């Protein structure tokens, strides 16, 4: 039947539930997705969302990190927290026979996070060590420098993992404030599935989640790239040049024409071998081992971005070539051969995107989150199948904003 959209009344809040029953394997998959609660809420304390997720992965205050992890492991239960940009997610999975224990440990974690100063200091030490090592990861450095250019004065300009300086400033009270602000029923979406009846999981969820405050529904902010085309170079002792590039792409997550963005992005640089960027940069000129470019459309922001690495002496040529390829792509569009190839791949690979329960639940959540109907993928495939070359090229020409590329380059 696929995923269904239902609602559970918890403390007089109608919490949406995306649910799919699957009896092939005796497992449970559950995600608690708190909207507008990821690193978009970092504000002046960069990295607090990621740090808070790490603290929640340290178990409860009562049992401590080691004992809590041991309890989960001995029952083959996975309980993990992650922070994205727009969302903060707690994920639980277990075998059917230990569902009761899994929900108990989830409730314990929500009621009694491991708010311990020693745990905070341990995470700080690990995180700062990781960030210092990343200072020599020039892909990471170039990517973050590009985001600083494109998304200046927005939460997107900062790395979600924070900086050495910002992580050093985080205190236990900051984490408590962040988690208490993030965890509320008004911003919650539940994603659940597996070998369990809906009524059973409904009762278990009501028992666990009734401890959460109602809170207020937060409105998601949106961010646009306002920066003029900029090139910023960072000189490091490296053996090759790292080139990241990006520009505006004016689109919304629920645009009816997003299927054309998907096809265009695939042809330009998202498909690897066979893409325009790879063919021109690697195959024809041998300037890089790989070159990618793709459109990223989110609820809060959308943009075009890409990257490559090349020899130090080829950096200027590669940069100019990227601009030329993108410019010609917008001006001249795609060929019939490129469109047919993209159609064959996107239509042929569709079954691989819904093989597992996790994939299907993930897709159902994304559709619901973006405000799209659950049958949208079927309509999208039909639209791609029927897409005419003139229609696609007119769409590409209407997005001249991607020509205004900014570059972030790390080189010697």
Coordinates of C-alpha atoms in Angstrom, one line a residue:
X1 CA 0.0 0.0 0.0
X2 CA 2.9 2.3 0.6
X3 CA 3.1 5.0 3.2
X4 CA 0.0 6.7 4.6
X5 CA -0.4 10.1 6.3
X6 CA -2.1 9.9 9.6
X7 CA -2.3 12.0 12.7
X8 CA -2.0 11.3 16.4
X9 CA -3.6 13.5 19.0
X10 CA -1.0 14.1 21.7
X11 CA -1.8 16.8 24.4
X12 CA -4.4 18.2 22.0
X13 CA -1.8 18.6 19.2
X14 CA -2.5 16.7 15.9
X15 CA 1.0 15.3 15.2
X16 CA 1.4 14.0 11.6
X17 CA 2.5 10.4 11.2
X18 CA 3.9 9.0 8.0
X19 CA 3.4 5.2 8.4
X20 CA 4.0 2.1 6.4
X21 CA 3.4 -1.5 7.6
X22 CA 5.9 -4.0 6.3
X23 CA 6.0 -7.6 7.5
X24 CA 8.9 -8.9 5.4
X25 CA 11.2 -8.4 8.3
X26 CA 10.4 -8.3 12.1
X27 CA 11.8 -4.8 12.5
X28 CA 10.7 -1.3 13.6
X29 CA 11.9 2.0 12.1
X30 CA 11.0 5.2 13.8
X31 CA 12.1 8.8 13.3
X32 CA 11.1 11.8 15.3
X33 CA 11.7 14.8 13.0
X34 CA 11.6 18.2 14.7
X35 CA 11.2 20.9 12.0
X36 CA 13.1 24.2 12.0
X37 CA 15.3 22.9 14.7
X38 CA 18.6 22.1 13.0
X39 CA 21.6 24.3 12.5
X40 CA 19.3 27.0 11.1
X41 CA 18.7 27.7 14.8
X42 CA 22.4 28.0 15.7
X43 CA 22.2 31.8 15.5
X44 CA 25.1 33.3 17.4
X45 CA 26.4 29.9 18.7
X46 CA 27.6 28.1 15.6
X47 CA 27.6 24.3 16.0
X48 CA 25.2 24.1 18.9
X49 CA 22.7 21.9 17.0
X50 CA 25.3 19.4 16.0
X51 CA 26.8 19.5 19.5
X52 CA 23.4 18.9 21.1
X53 CA 22.9 15.9 18.9
X54 CA 26.2 14.5 20.0
X55 CA 25.2 14.9 23.7
X56 CA 22.0 13.0 23.1
X57 CA 24.0 10.2 21.7
X58 CA 25.8 9.9 25.1
X59 CA 22.7 8.3 26.7
X60 CA 21.0 9.2 29.9
X61 CA 22.3 11.0 33.0
X62 CA 21.1 8.1 35.2
X63 CA 22.9 5.3 33.3
X64 CA 25.7 7.3 31.7
X65 CA 27.2 6.9 28.2
X66 CA 28.7 3.4 28.6
X67 CA 25.9 1.7 30.4
X68 CA 23.2 3.2 28.2
X69 CA 25.1 2.1 25.1
X70 CA 25.5 -1.4 26.5
X71 CA 21.8 -1.7 27.2
X72 CA 21.0 -0.8 23.6
X73 CA 23.7 -3.1 22.1
X74 CA 22.6 -6.1 24.2
X75 CA 19.1 -5.7 22.8
X76 CA 20.2 -4.9 19.2
X77 CA 18.5 -1.5 19.5
X78 CA 19.8 1.5 17.5
X79 CA 19.0 5.0 18.9
X80 CA 20.7 7.8 17.2
X81 CA 20.3 11.6 17.0
X82 CA 21.4 13.8 14.1
X83 CA 21.1 17.5 13.2
X84 CA 20.5 18.7 9.7
X85 CA 20.1 22.3 8.6
X86 CA 16.4 22.5 8.8
X87 CA 15.6 19.5 11.0
X88 CA 16.7 17.7 14.2
X89 CA 16.1 14.0 14.1
X90 CA 16.0 11.1 16.7
X91 CA 16.0 7.7 14.9
X92 CA 15.1 4.4 16.6
X93 CA 15.2 0.9 15.1
X94 CA 14.8 -2.5 16.8
X95 CA 13.7 -6.0 16.3
X96 CA 10.0 -6.6 16.9
X97 CA 10.6 -8.7 20.0
X98 CA 12.2 -5.8 21.9
X99 CA 9.9 -3.0 20.8
X100 CA 8.8 -2.3 24.3
X101 CA 12.4 -1.9 25.5
X102 CA 13.2 0.3 22.5
X103 CA 10.4 2.7 23.4
X104 CA 11.3 2.7 27.0
X105 CA 14.9 3.7 26.2
X106 CA 13.6 6.4 23.9
X107 CA 11.4 7.8 26.7
X108 CA 14.3 7.6 29.1
X109 CA 16.5 9.6 26.8
X110 CA 13.8 12.3 26.3
X111 CA 13.2 12.6 30.0
X112 CA 16.8 12.4 31.2
X113 CA 19.5 13.4 28.7
X114 CA 23.1 13.0 29.9
X115 CA 23.4 16.7 31.1
X116 CA 26.8 16.3 32.6
X117 CA 29.6 18.8 32.5
X118 CA 32.2 16.1 32.0
X119 CA 30.3 14.7 29.0
X120 CA 30.2 18.2 27.5
X121 CA 34.0 18.6 28.0
X122 CA 34.6 15.2 26.4
X123 CA 32.5 16.1 23.3
X124 CA 34.3 19.5 23.1
X125 CA 37.7 17.8 23.1
X126 CA 36.6 15.3 20.4
X127 CA 34.9 18.0 18.3
X128 CA 37.7 20.5 18.5
X129 CA 40.2 17.8 17.6
X130 CA 38.1 16.9 14.6
X131 CA 37.8 20.5 13.4
X132 CA 41.6 21.0 13.7
X133 CA 42.2 18.0 11.5
X134 CA 39.7 19.4 9.0
X135 CA 41.8 22.5 8.6
X136 CA 44.0 20.3 6.4
X137 CA 41.0 18.9 4.5
X138 CA 41.0 21.3 1.6
X139 CA 37.8 20.1 0.2
X140 CA 36.1 20.9 3.5
X141 CA 37.9 24.3 3.6
X142 CA 37.0 25.2 0.0
X143 CA 33.4 24.2 0.5
X144 CA 32.9 26.2 3.6
X145 CA 34.6 29.2 2.0
X146 CA 32.1 29.0 -0.9
X147 CA 29.2 29.0 1.6
X148 CA 30.6 32.1 3.3
X149 CA 30.6 33.8 -0.1
X150 CA 27.1 32.7 -1.2
X151 CA 25.2 32.9 2.0
X152 CA 26.8 35.8 3.8
X153 CA 25.0 37.0 6.9
X154 CA 22.7 33.9 7.1
X155 CA 23.0 30.7 9.2
X156 CA 24.2 28.9 6.0
X157 CA 27.5 30.8 5.9
X158 CA 28.8 28.8 8.9
X159 CA 29.8 25.1 9.0
X160 CA 27.2 23.1 10.8
X161 CA 29.9 21.4 12.9
X162 CA 30.9 24.8 14.2
X163 CA 34.4 26.2 14.5
X164 CA 37.1 25.7 17.1
X165 CA 36.2 29.1 18.6
X166 CA 32.4 28.6 18.7
X167 CA 32.7 25.0 20.1
X168 CA 35.0 26.3 22.9
X169 CA 32.2 28.7 24.0
X170 CA 29.4 26.1 24.3
X171 CA 28.2 25.5 27.9
X172 CA 25.8 23.0 29.4
X173 CA 23.1 25.6 29.8
X174 CA 23.3 26.4 26.0
X175 CA 22.7 22.7 25.2
X176 CA 19.8 22.5 27.6
X177 CA 18.2 25.6 26.1
X178 CA 18.7 24.3 22.6
X179 CA 17.1 20.9 23.3
X180 CA 14.2 22.3 25.3
X181 CA 13.5 24.7 22.4
X182 CA 13.8 22.0 19.8
X183 CA 11.7 19.3 21.4
X184 CA 8.0 20.2 21.2
X185 CA 4.9 18.6 19.7
X186 CA 4.0 21.6 17.5
X187 CA 7.0 21.1 15.3
X188 CA 7.1 17.3 15.3
X189 CA 6.6 14.9 12.3
X190 CA 6.7 11.2 13.1
X191 CA 8.0 8.7 10.5
X192 CA 7.3 5.1 11.4
X193 CA 7.1 1.7 9.8
X194 CA 7.8 -2.0 10.0
X195 CA 6.2 -5.1 11.4
X196 CA 3.8 -3.4 13.7
X197 CA 0.2 -2.4 13.7
X198 CA -0.6 1.3 13.5
X199 CA -2.8 1.2 16.6
X200 CA 0.0 -0.4 18.6
X201 CA 2.6 2.1 17.6
X202 CA 0.1 4.9 18.1
X203 CA -0.4 4.0 21.8
X204 CA 3.4 3.5 22.3
X205 CA 4.1 7.0 20.8
X206 CA 1.4 8.7 22.9
X207 CA 2.9 7.2 26.0
X208 CA 6.5 8.3 25.1
X209 CA 5.7 11.7 23.6
X210 CA 3.1 13.0 26.0
X211 CA 6.1 14.2 28.2
X212 CA 7.0 16.8 25.5
X213 CA 5.7 20.3 25.7
X214 CA 3.2 21.6 23.2
X215 CA 5.4 24.6 22.2
X216 CA 4.7 26.9 19.3
X217 CA 5.0 26.1 15.6
X218 CA 8.0 27.9 14.1
X219 CA 7.9 29.4 10.7
X220 CA 10.8 28.3 8.5
X221 CA 12.9 31.2 7.3
X222 CA 14.1 31.3 3.7
X223 CA 17.4 32.5 2.4
X224 CA 18.5 33.8 -1.1
X225 CA 21.9 34.3 -2.5
X226 CA 22.4 38.0 -2.9
X227 CA 26.2 38.0 -3.3
X228 CA 27.6 39.2 -6.6
X229 CA 29.9 36.8 -8.5
X230 CA 33.0 36.6 -6.4
X231 CA 36.3 34.6 -6.6
X232 CA 38.1 34.0 -3.3
X233 CA 41.4 32.2 -3.2
X234 CA 43.1 30.7 -0.1
X235 CA 46.7 29.9 -0.3
X236 CA 47.7 26.6 1.3
X237 CA 50.6 24.1 1.0
X238 CA 48.8 21.7 -1.3
X239 CA 49.7 19.6 -4.3
X240 CA 46.6 20.4 -6.3
X241 CA 43.9 23.1 -6.6
X242 CA 40.5 22.6 -5.0
X243 CA 37.8 24.5 -6.9
X244 CA 34.2 24.9 -5.6
X245 CA 31.6 27.0 -7.4
X246 CA 28.0 28.1 -6.9
X247 CA 25.3 30.5 -7.9
X248 CA 21.6 31.3 -7.3
X249 CA 18.9 28.9 -8.6
X250 CA 15.5 30.5 -8.3
X251 CA 13.2 27.6 -7.3
X252 CA 10.9 26.4 -4.5
X253 CA 10.7 23.0 -3.0
X254 CA 7.2 22.5 -4.2
X255 CA 7.6 23.9 -7.7
X256 CA 5.6 21.9 -10.3
X257 CA 8.5 22.3 -12.7
X258 CA 11.1 20.8 -10.4
X259 CA 11.2 17.7 -12.5
X260 CA 12.9 19.8 -15.3
X261 CA 15.5 21.0 -12.7
X262 CA 16.2 17.4 -11.9
X263 CA 16.8 16.5 -15.6
X264 CA 18.8 19.6 -16.3
X265 CA 21.0 19.1 -13.2
X266 CA 21.6 15.5 -14.1
X267 CA 22.8 16.5 -17.6
X268 CA 24.9 19.4 -16.5
X269 CA 26.9 17.7 -13.8
X270 CA 25.0 15.4 -11.6
X271 CA 25.4 12.1 -13.5
X272 CA 29.1 11.7 -13.2
X273 CA 30.5 10.2 -16.5
X274 CA 28.4 11.4 -19.4
X275 CA 27.6 14.7 -17.7
X276 CA 28.5 18.0 -19.5
X277 CA 31.0 19.0 -16.9
X278 CA 32.7 15.6 -16.7
X279 CA 32.9 15.3 -20.5
X280 CA 34.4 18.7 -21.1
X281 CA 36.7 18.9 -18.1
X282 CA 38.0 15.3 -17.7
X283 CA 37.3 13.4 -20.9
X284 CA 38.2 16.0 -23.5
X285 CA 40.9 17.9 -21.6
X286 CA 42.1 15.7 -18.8
X287 CA 42.0 18.6 -16.3
X288 CA 40.4 16.7 -13.4
X289 CA 39.7 13.2 -12.3
X290 CA 36.1 14.2 -11.6
X291 CA 33.9 17.2 -11.9
X292 CA 30.4 17.6 -10.5
X293 CA 27.6 20.2 -10.5
X294 CA 24.1 19.9 -9.3
X295 CA 21.0 21.9 -8.2
X296 CA 20.0 21.7 -4.6
X297 CA 16.4 22.7 -3.9
X298 CA 15.4 22.9 -0.2
X299 CA 12.5 24.6 1.7
X300 CA 14.8 27.3 3.1
X301 CA 17.2 27.8 0.2
X302 CA 18.0 26.7 -3.3
X303 CA 21.2 27.0 -5.3
X304 CA 23.5 25.5 -8.0
X305 CA 26.9 24.2 -6.8
X306 CA 29.7 22.0 -8.0
X307 CA 33.4 21.1 -7.4
X308 CA 36.5 19.6 -8.9
X309 CA 40.2 19.2 -8.1
X310 CA 42.9 19.9 -10.7
X311 CA 46.7 20.4 -11.1
X312 CA 48.0 23.7 -9.7
X313 CA 49.0 24.9 -13.1
X314 CA 45.5 24.1 -14.5
X315 CA 43.5 26.0 -11.9
X316 CA 42.8 29.1 -14.0
X317 CA 42.0 27.1 -17.1
X318 CA 39.6 24.9 -15.2
X319 CA 37.8 27.8 -13.5
X320 CA 37.3 29.6 -16.9
X321 CA 36.1 26.3 -18.4
X322 CA 33.5 25.8 -15.7
X323 CA 32.1 29.3 -16.4
X324 CA 32.1 28.7 -20.2
X325 CA 30.3 25.3 -19.8
X326 CA 27.6 26.7 -17.6
X327 CA 27.1 29.8 -19.8
X328 CA 26.8 27.6 -23.0
X329 CA 24.5 25.2 -21.1
X330 CA 22.1 28.1 -20.4
X331 CA 22.4 29.7 -23.8
X332 CA 22.2 26.6 -26.0
X333 CA 20.6 24.0 -23.8
X334 CA 20.9 20.3 -24.1
X335 CA 21.0 17.9 -27.1
X336 CA 18.5 15.3 -27.9
X337 CA 21.0 12.6 -27.1
X338 CA 21.7 14.1 -23.7
X339 CA 17.9 14.3 -22.9
X340 CA 17.3 10.7 -24.1
X341 CA 20.2 9.4 -22.0
X342 CA 18.9 11.3 -18.9
X343 CA 15.4 9.9 -19.4
X344 CA 16.7 6.3 -19.7
X345 CA 18.7 6.6 -16.5
X346 CA 16.1 8.4 -14.4
X347 CA 13.2 6.2 -15.5
X348 CA 15.2 3.0 -15.4
X349 CA 16.7 3.5 -11.9
X350 CA 13.4 4.5 -10.3
X351 CA 12.8 1.0 -8.7
X352 CA 16.2 1.2 -7.0
X353 CA 15.0 4.3 -5.1
X354 CA 12.2 2.5 -3.3
X355 CA 13.6 -1.0 -2.6
X356 CA 13.8 -0.7 1.2
X357 CA 11.3 0.4 3.8
X358 CA 13.8 3.2 4.9
X359 CA 13.9 4.5 1.3
X360 CA 10.1 4.6 1.0
X361 CA 9.6 6.2 4.4
X362 CA 12.3 8.8 3.5
X363 CA 10.6 9.6 0.2
X364 CA 7.2 9.8 1.8
X365 CA 8.6 12.2 4.5
X366 CA 10.3 14.4 1.9
X367 CA 7.1 14.7 -0.1
X368 CA 5.0 15.6 2.9
X369 CA 7.7 18.0 4.2
X370 CA 7.9 19.9 0.9
X371 CA 4.1 20.1 0.6
X372 CA 3.9 17.6 -2.3
X373 CA 1.3 14.9 -2.9
X374 CA 2.3 11.3 -2.2
X375 CA 1.7 10.4 -5.8
X376 CA 4.1 13.1 -7.0
X377 CA 6.9 10.7 -8.0
X378 CA 4.6 8.9 -10.4
X379 CA 3.5 12.2 -12.0
X380 CA 7.2 13.3 -12.1
X381 CA 8.2 10.1 -14.0
X382 CA 5.3 10.7 -16.4
X383 CA 6.5 14.3 -16.9
X384 CA 10.1 13.3 -17.5
X385 CA 9.0 10.6 -20.0
X386 CA 6.9 13.2 -21.9
X387 CA 9.5 16.0 -21.6
X388 CA 10.3 17.7 -25.0
X389 CA 13.7 19.1 -25.7
X390 CA 12.3 22.6 -26.5
X391 CA 10.4 22.6 -23.2
X392 CA 13.5 21.7 -21.2
X393 CA 15.8 24.2 -23.1
X394 CA 13.3 27.0 -22.5
X395 CA 13.3 26.1 -18.8
X396 CA 17.1 26.2 -18.7
X397 CA 17.2 29.5 -20.5
X398 CA 14.8 30.9 -17.9
X399 CA 17.4 30.3 -15.2
X400 CA 20.2 32.6 -16.4
X401 CA 21.0 33.3 -12.7
X402 CA 23.2 30.2 -12.6
X403 CA 25.7 31.9 -14.9
X404 CA 26.7 34.3 -12.1
X405 CA 29.1 31.9 -10.5
X406 CA 31.2 32.5 -7.4
X407 CA 34.4 30.5 -6.9
X408 CA 36.2 29.3 -3.8
X409 CA 39.7 28.1 -4.6
X410 CA 42.3 26.6 -2.3
X411 CA 45.7 26.4 -4.1
X412 CA 49.4 26.7 -3.5

